[in-house]
PDB file of C-alpha atoms in Angstrom:
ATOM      1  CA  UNK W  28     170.560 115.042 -44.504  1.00  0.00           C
ATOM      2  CA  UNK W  29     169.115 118.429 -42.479  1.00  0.00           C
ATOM      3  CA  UNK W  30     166.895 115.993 -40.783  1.00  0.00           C
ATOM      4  CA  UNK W  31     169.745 113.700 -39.562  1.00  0.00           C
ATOM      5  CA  UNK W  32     171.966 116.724 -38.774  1.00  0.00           C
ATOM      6  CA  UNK W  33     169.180 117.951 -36.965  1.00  0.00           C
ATOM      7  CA  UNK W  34     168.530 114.270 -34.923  1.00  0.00           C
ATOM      8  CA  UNK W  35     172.222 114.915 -33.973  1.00  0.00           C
ATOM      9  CA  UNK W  36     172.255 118.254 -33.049  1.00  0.00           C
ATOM     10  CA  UNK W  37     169.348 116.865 -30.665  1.00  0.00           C
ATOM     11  CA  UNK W  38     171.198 113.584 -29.127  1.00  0.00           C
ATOM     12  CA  UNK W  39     174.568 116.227 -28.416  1.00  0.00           C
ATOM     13  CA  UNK W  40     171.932 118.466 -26.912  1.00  0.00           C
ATOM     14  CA  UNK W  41     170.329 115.381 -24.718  1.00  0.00           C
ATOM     15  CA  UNK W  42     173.716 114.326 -23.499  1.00  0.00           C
ATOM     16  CA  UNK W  43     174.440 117.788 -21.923  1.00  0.00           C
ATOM     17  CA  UNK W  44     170.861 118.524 -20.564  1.00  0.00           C
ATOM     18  CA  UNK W  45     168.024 115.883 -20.298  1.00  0.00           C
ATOM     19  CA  UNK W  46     165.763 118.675 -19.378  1.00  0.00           C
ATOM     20  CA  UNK W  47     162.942 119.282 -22.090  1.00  0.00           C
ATOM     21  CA  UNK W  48     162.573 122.849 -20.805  1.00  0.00           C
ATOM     22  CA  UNK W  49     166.235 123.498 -22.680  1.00  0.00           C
ATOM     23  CA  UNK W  50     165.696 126.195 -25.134  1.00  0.00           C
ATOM     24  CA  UNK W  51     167.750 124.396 -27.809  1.00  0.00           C
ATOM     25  CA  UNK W  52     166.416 121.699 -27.442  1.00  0.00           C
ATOM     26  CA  UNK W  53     162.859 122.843 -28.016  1.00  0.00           C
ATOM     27  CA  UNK W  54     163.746 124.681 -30.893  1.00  0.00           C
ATOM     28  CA  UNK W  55     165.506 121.772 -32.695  1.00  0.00           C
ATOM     29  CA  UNK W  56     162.276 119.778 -31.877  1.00  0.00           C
ATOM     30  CA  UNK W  57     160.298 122.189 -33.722  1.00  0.00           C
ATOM     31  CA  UNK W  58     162.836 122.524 -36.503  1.00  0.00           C
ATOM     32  CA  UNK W  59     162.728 118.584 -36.829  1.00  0.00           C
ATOM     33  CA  UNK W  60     158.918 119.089 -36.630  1.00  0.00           C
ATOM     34  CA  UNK W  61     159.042 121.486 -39.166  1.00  0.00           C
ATOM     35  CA  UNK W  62     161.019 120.074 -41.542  1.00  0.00           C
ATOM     36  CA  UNK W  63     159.410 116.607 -41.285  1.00  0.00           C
ATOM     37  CA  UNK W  64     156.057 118.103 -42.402  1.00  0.00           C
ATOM     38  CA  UNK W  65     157.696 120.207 -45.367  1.00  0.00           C
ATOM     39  CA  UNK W  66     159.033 116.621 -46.181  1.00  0.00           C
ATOM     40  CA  UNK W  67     155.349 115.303 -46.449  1.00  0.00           C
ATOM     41  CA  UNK W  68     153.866 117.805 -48.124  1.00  0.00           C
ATOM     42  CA  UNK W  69     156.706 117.524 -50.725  1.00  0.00           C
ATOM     43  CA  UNK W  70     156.557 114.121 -50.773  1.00  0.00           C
ATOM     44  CA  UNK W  71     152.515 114.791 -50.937  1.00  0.00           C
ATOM     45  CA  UNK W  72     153.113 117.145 -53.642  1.00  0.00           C
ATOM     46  CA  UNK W  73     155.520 114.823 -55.539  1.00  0.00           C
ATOM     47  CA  UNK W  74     152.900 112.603 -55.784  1.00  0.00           C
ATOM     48  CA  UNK W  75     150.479 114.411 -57.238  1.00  0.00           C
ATOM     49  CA  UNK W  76     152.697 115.223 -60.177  1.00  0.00           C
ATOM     50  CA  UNK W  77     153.572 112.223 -60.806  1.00  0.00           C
ATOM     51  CA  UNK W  78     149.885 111.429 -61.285  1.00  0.00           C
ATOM     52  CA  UNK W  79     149.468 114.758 -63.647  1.00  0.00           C
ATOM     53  CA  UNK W  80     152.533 113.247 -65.037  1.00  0.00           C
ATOM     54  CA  UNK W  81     150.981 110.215 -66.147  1.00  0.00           C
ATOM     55  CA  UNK W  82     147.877 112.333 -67.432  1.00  0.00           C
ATOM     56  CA  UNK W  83     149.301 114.294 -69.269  1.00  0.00           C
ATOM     57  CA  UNK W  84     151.316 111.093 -70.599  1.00  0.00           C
ATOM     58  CA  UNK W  85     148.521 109.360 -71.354  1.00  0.00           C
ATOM     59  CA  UNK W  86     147.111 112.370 -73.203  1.00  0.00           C
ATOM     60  CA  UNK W  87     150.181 112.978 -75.347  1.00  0.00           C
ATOM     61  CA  UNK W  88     149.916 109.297 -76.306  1.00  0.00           C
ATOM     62  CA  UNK W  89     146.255 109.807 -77.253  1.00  0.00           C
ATOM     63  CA  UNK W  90     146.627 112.482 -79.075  1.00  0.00           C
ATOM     64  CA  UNK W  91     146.642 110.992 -82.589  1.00  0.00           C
ATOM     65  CA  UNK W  92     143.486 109.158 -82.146  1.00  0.00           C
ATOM     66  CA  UNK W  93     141.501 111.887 -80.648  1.00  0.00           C
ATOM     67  CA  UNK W  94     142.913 114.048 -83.474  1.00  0.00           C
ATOM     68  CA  UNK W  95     141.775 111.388 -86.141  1.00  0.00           C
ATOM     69  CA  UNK W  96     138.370 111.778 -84.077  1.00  0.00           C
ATOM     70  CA  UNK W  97     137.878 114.773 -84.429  1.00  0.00           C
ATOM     71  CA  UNK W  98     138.716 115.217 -88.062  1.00  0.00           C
ATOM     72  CA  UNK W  99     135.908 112.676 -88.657  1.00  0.00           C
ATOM     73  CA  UNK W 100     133.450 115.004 -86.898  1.00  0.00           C
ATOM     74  CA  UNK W 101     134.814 117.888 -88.691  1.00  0.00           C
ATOM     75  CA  UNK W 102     134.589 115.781 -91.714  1.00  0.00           C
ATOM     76  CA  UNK W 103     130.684 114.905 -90.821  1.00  0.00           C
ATOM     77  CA  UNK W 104     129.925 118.247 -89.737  1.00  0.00           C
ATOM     78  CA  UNK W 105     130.892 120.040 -93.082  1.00  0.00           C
ATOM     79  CA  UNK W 106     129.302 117.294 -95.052  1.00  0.00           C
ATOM     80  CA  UNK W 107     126.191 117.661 -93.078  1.00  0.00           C
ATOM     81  CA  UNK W 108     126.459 121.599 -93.125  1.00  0.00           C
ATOM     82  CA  UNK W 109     126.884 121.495 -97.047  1.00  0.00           C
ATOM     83  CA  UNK W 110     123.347 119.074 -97.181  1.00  0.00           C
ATOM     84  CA  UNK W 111     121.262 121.857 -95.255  1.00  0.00           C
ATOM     85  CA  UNK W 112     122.962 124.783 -97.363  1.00  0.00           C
ATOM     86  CA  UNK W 113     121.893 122.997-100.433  1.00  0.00           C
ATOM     87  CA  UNK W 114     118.378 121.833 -98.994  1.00  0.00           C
ATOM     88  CA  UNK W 115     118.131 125.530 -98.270  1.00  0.00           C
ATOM     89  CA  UNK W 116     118.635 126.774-101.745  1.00  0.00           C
ATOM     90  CA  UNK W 117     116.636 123.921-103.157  1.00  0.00           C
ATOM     91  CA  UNK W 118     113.855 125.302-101.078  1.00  0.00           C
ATOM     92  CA  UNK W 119     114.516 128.940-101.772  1.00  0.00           C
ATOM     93  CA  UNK W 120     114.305 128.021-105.831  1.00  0.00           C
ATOM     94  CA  UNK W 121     111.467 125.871-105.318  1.00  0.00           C
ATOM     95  CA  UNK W 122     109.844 129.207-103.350  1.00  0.00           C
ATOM     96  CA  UNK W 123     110.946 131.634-106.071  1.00  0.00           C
ATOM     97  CA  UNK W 124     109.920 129.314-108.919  1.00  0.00           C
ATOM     98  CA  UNK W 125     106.291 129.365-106.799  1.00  0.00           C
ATOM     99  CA  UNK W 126     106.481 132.829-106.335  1.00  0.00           C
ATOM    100  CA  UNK W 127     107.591 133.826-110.608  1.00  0.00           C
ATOM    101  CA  UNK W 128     104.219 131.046-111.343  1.00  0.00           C
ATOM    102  CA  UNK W 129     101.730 132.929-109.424  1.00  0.00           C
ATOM    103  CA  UNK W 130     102.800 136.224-110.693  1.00  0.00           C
ATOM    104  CA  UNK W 131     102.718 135.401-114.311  1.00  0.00           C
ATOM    105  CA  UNK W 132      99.459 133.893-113.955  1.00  0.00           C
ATOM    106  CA  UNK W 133      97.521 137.088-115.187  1.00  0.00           C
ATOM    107  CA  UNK W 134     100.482 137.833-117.753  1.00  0.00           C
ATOM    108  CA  UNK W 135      99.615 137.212-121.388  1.00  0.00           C
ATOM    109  CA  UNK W 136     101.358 134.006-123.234  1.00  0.00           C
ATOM    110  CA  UNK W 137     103.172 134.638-126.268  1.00  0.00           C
ATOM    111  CA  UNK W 138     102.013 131.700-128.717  1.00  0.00           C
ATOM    112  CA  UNK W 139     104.870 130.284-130.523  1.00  0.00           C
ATOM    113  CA  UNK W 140     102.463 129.061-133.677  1.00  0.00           C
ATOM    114  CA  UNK W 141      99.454 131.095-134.588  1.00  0.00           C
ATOM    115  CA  UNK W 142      95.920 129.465-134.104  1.00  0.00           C
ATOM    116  CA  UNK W 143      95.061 128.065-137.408  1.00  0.00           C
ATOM    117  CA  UNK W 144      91.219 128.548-138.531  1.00  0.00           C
ATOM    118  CA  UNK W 145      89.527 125.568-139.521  1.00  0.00           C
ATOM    119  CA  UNK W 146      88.489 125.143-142.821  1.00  0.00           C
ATOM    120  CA  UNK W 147      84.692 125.121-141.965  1.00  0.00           C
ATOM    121  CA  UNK W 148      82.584 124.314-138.964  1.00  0.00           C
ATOM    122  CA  UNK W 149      82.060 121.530-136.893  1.00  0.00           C
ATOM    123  CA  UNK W 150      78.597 122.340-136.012  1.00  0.00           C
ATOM    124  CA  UNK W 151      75.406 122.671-137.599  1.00  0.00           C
ATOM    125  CA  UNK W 152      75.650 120.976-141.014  1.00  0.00           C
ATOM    126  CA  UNK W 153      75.826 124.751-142.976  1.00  0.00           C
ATOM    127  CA  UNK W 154      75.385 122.319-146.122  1.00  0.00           C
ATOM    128  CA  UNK W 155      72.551 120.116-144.897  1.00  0.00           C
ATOM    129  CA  UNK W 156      70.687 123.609-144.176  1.00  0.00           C
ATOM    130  CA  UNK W 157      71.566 124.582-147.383  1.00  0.00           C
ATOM    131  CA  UNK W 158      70.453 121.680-149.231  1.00  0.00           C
ATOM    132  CA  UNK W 159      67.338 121.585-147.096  1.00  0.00           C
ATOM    133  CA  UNK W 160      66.771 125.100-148.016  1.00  0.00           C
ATOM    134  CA  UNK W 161      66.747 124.338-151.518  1.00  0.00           C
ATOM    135  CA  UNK W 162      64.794 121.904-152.120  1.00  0.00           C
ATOM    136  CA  UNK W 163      62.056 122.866-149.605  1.00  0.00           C
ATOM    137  CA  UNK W 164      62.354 126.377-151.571  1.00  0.00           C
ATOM    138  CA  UNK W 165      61.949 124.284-155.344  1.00  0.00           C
ATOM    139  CA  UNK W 166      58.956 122.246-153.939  1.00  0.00           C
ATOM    140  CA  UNK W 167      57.022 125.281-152.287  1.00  0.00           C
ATOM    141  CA  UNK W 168      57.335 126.880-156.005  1.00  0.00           C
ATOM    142  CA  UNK W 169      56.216 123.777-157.507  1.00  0.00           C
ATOM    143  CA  UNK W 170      53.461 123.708-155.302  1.00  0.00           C
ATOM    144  CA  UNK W 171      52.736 126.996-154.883  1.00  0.00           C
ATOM    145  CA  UNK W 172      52.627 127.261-158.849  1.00  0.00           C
ATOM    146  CA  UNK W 173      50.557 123.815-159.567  1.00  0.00           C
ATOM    147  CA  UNK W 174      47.802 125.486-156.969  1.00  0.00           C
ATOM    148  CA  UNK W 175      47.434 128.704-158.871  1.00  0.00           C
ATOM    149  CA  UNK W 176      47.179 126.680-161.722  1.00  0.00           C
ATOM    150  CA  UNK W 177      44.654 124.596-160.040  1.00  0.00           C
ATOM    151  CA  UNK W 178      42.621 127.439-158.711  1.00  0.00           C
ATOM    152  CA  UNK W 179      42.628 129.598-162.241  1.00  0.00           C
ATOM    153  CA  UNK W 180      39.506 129.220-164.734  1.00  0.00           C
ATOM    154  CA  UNK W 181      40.606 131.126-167.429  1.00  0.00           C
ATOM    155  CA  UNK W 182      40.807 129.784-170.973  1.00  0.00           C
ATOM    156  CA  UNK W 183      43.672 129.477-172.780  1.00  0.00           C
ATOM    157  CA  UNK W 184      43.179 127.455-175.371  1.00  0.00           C
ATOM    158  CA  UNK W 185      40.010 126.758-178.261  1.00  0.00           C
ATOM    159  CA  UNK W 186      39.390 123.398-177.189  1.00  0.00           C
ATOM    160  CA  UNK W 187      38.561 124.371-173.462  1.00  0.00           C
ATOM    161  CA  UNK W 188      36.179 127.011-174.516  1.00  0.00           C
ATOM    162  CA  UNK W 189      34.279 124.575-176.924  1.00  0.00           C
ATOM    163  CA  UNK W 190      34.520 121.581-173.538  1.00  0.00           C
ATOM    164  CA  UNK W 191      33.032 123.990-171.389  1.00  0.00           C
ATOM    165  CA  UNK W 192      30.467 125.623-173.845  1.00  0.00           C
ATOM    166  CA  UNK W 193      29.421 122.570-175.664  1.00  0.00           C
ATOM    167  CA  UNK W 194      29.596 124.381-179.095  1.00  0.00           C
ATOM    168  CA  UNK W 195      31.969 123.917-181.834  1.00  0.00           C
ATOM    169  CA  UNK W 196      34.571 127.371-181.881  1.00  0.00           C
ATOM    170  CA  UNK W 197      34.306 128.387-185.734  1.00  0.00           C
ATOM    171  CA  UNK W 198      36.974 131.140-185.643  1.00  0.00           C
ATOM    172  CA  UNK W 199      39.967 132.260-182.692  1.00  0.00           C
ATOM    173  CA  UNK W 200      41.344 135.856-183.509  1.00  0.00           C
ATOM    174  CA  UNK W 201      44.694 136.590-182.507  1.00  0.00           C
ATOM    175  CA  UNK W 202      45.896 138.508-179.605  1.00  0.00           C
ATOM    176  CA  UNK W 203      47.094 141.733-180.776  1.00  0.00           C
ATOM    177  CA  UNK W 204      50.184 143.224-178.612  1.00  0.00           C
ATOM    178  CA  UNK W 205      50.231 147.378-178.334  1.00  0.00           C
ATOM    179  CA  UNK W 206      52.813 149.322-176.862  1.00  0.00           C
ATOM    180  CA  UNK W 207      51.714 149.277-173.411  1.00  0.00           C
ATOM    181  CA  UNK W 208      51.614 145.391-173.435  1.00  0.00           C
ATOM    182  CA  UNK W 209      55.144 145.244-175.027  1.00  0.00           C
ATOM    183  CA  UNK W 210      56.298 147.792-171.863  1.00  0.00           C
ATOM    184  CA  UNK W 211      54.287 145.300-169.177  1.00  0.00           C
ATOM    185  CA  UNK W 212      56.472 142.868-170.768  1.00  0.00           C
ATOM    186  CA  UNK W 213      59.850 144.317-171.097  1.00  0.00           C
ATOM    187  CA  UNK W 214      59.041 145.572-167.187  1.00  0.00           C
ATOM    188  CA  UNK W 215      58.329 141.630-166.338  1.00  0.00           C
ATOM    189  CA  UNK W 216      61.639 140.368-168.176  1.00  0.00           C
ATOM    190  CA  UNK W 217      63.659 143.127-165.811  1.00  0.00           C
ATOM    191  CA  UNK W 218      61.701 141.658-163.000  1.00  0.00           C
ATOM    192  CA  UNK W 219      62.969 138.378-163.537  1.00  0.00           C
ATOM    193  CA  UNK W 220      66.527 139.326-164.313  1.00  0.00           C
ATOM    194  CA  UNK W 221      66.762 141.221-161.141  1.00  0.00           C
ATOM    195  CA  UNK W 222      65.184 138.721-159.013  1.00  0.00           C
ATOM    196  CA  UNK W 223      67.050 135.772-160.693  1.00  0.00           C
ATOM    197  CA  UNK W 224      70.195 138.297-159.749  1.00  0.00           C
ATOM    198  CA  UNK W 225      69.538 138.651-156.502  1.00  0.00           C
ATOM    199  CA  UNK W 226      68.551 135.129-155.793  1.00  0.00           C
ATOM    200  CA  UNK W 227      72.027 134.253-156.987  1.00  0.00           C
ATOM    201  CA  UNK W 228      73.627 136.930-154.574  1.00  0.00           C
ATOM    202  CA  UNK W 229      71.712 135.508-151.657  1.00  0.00           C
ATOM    203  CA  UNK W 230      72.844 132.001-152.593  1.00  0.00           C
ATOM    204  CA  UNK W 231      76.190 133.118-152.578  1.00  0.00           C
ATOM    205  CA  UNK W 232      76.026 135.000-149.256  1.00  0.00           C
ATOM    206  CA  UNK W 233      74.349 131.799-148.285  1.00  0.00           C
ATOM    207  CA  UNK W 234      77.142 129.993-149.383  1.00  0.00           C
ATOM    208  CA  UNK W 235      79.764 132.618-147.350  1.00  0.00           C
ATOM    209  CA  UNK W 236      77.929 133.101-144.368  1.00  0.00           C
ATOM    210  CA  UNK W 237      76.785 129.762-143.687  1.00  0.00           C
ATOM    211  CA  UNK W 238      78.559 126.984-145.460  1.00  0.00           C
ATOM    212  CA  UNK W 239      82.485 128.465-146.192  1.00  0.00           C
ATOM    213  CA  UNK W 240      84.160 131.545-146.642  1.00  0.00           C
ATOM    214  CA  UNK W 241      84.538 132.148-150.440  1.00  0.00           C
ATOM    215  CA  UNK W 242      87.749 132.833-150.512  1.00  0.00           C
ATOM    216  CA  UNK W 243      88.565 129.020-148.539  1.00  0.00           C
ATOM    217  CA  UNK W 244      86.071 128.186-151.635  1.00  0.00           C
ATOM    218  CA  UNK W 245      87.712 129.580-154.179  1.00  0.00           C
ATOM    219  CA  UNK W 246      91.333 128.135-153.198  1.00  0.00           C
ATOM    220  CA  UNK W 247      90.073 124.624-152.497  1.00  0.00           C
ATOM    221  CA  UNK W 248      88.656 124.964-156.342  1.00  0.00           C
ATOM    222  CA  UNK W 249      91.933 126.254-157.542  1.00  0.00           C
ATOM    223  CA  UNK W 250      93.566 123.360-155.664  1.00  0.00           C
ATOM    224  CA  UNK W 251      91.264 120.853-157.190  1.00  0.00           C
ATOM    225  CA  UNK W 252      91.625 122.040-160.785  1.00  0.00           C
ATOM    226  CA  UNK W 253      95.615 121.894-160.255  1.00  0.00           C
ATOM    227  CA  UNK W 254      96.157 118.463-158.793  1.00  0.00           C
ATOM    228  CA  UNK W 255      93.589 117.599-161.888  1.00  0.00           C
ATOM    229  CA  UNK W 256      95.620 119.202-164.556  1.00  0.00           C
TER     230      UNK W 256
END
């Protein structure tokens, strides 16, 4: 409407003085000028909002989906955050558990059940030895004793003297015993008691030290006798 106004103002002005040099005139021409570029850049201007417009349109219509994206992500993300936080402390135990093992290697175990002490040995045959003992022991004194009696020439007896002399023996007199015989053999029965004593007390260290305790002994024969009885 200004523009039109203006286009008549001009003709009026054109009718009264064709002259372009006509003040008026020029400055209506400007005006019209003027105006007619405000008109394009509005017009410009309009334009471009209408396009933002539309944008923003667009936008407001995608807004659901891109919201429904992005709670997926934020769905993913804390699911995948959670996995590393409990990788993390998997690998912090798995460090610690490390860590407690190494320490407590030099620490002393408590033992729930006592060891239990075997009953006797597994190796060397105590009782073999034993045996083997014994009987080499029995045929050394057999041996030893058949030799002396090998080696002695005295003679016991009548009939030896009259094999060896050749002559018939016509009387034997007695062997008369005095006191200090009697003492010689009082001192040789003590002999024999104490060495038959301590031949037993060797045979029963022998027994303790090398076969089985004597108490283990002693229970196993208590054991025996009760299941018998």
């Amino acid at each position: 409407e200004e523009v039109s106004a203006l286009s008549e103002k001009q003709t009026v002005f054109k009718g009264e003085d064709e002259k372009p040099e006509n003040p008026s005139y020029i400055n209506l021409q400007t005006q019209i000028t003027s105006t007619q570029m405000d008109i394009e850049t509005t017009r410009k201007e309009c334009n471009l909002l209408k396009v933002k417009y539309e944008e923003y349109q667009k936008r407001v219509e995608n807004t659901p989906q891109v919201e429904q994206e992005y709670l997926v992500l934020q769905r993913d993300y804390s699911n995948a955050q959670a996995k590393y936080q409990e990788t993390m402390n998997r690998l912090l135990a798995a460090r610690e558990a490390t860590g407690l093992e190494e320490s407590r290697k030099a620490e002393r175990f408590t033992l729930i059940d006592p060891p239990v002490v075997p009953e006797k040995p597994d190796r060397p045959n105590r009782l073999a030895i034993l045996l083997i003992g014994m009987v080499l022991a029995i045929g050394c004194g057999i041996g030893f004793g058949s030799l002396s009696e090998y080696m002695d020439e005295s003679v016991y007896r009548a009939d030896e003297l009259a094999a060896i002399s050749g002559l018939p023996v016509l009387a034997v007199i007695p062997y008369l015993e005095t006191e200090e015989d009697r003492k010689k053999m009082m001192q040789k029965k003590w002999v024999w008691i104490v060495s038959t004593a301590g031949l037993v007390i060797i045979g029963v260290a022998a027994v303790h030290f090398l076969y089985r305790p004597l108490d283990i002994v002693w229970i196993q024969i208590i054991q025996r006798f009760s299941i018998g009885f």
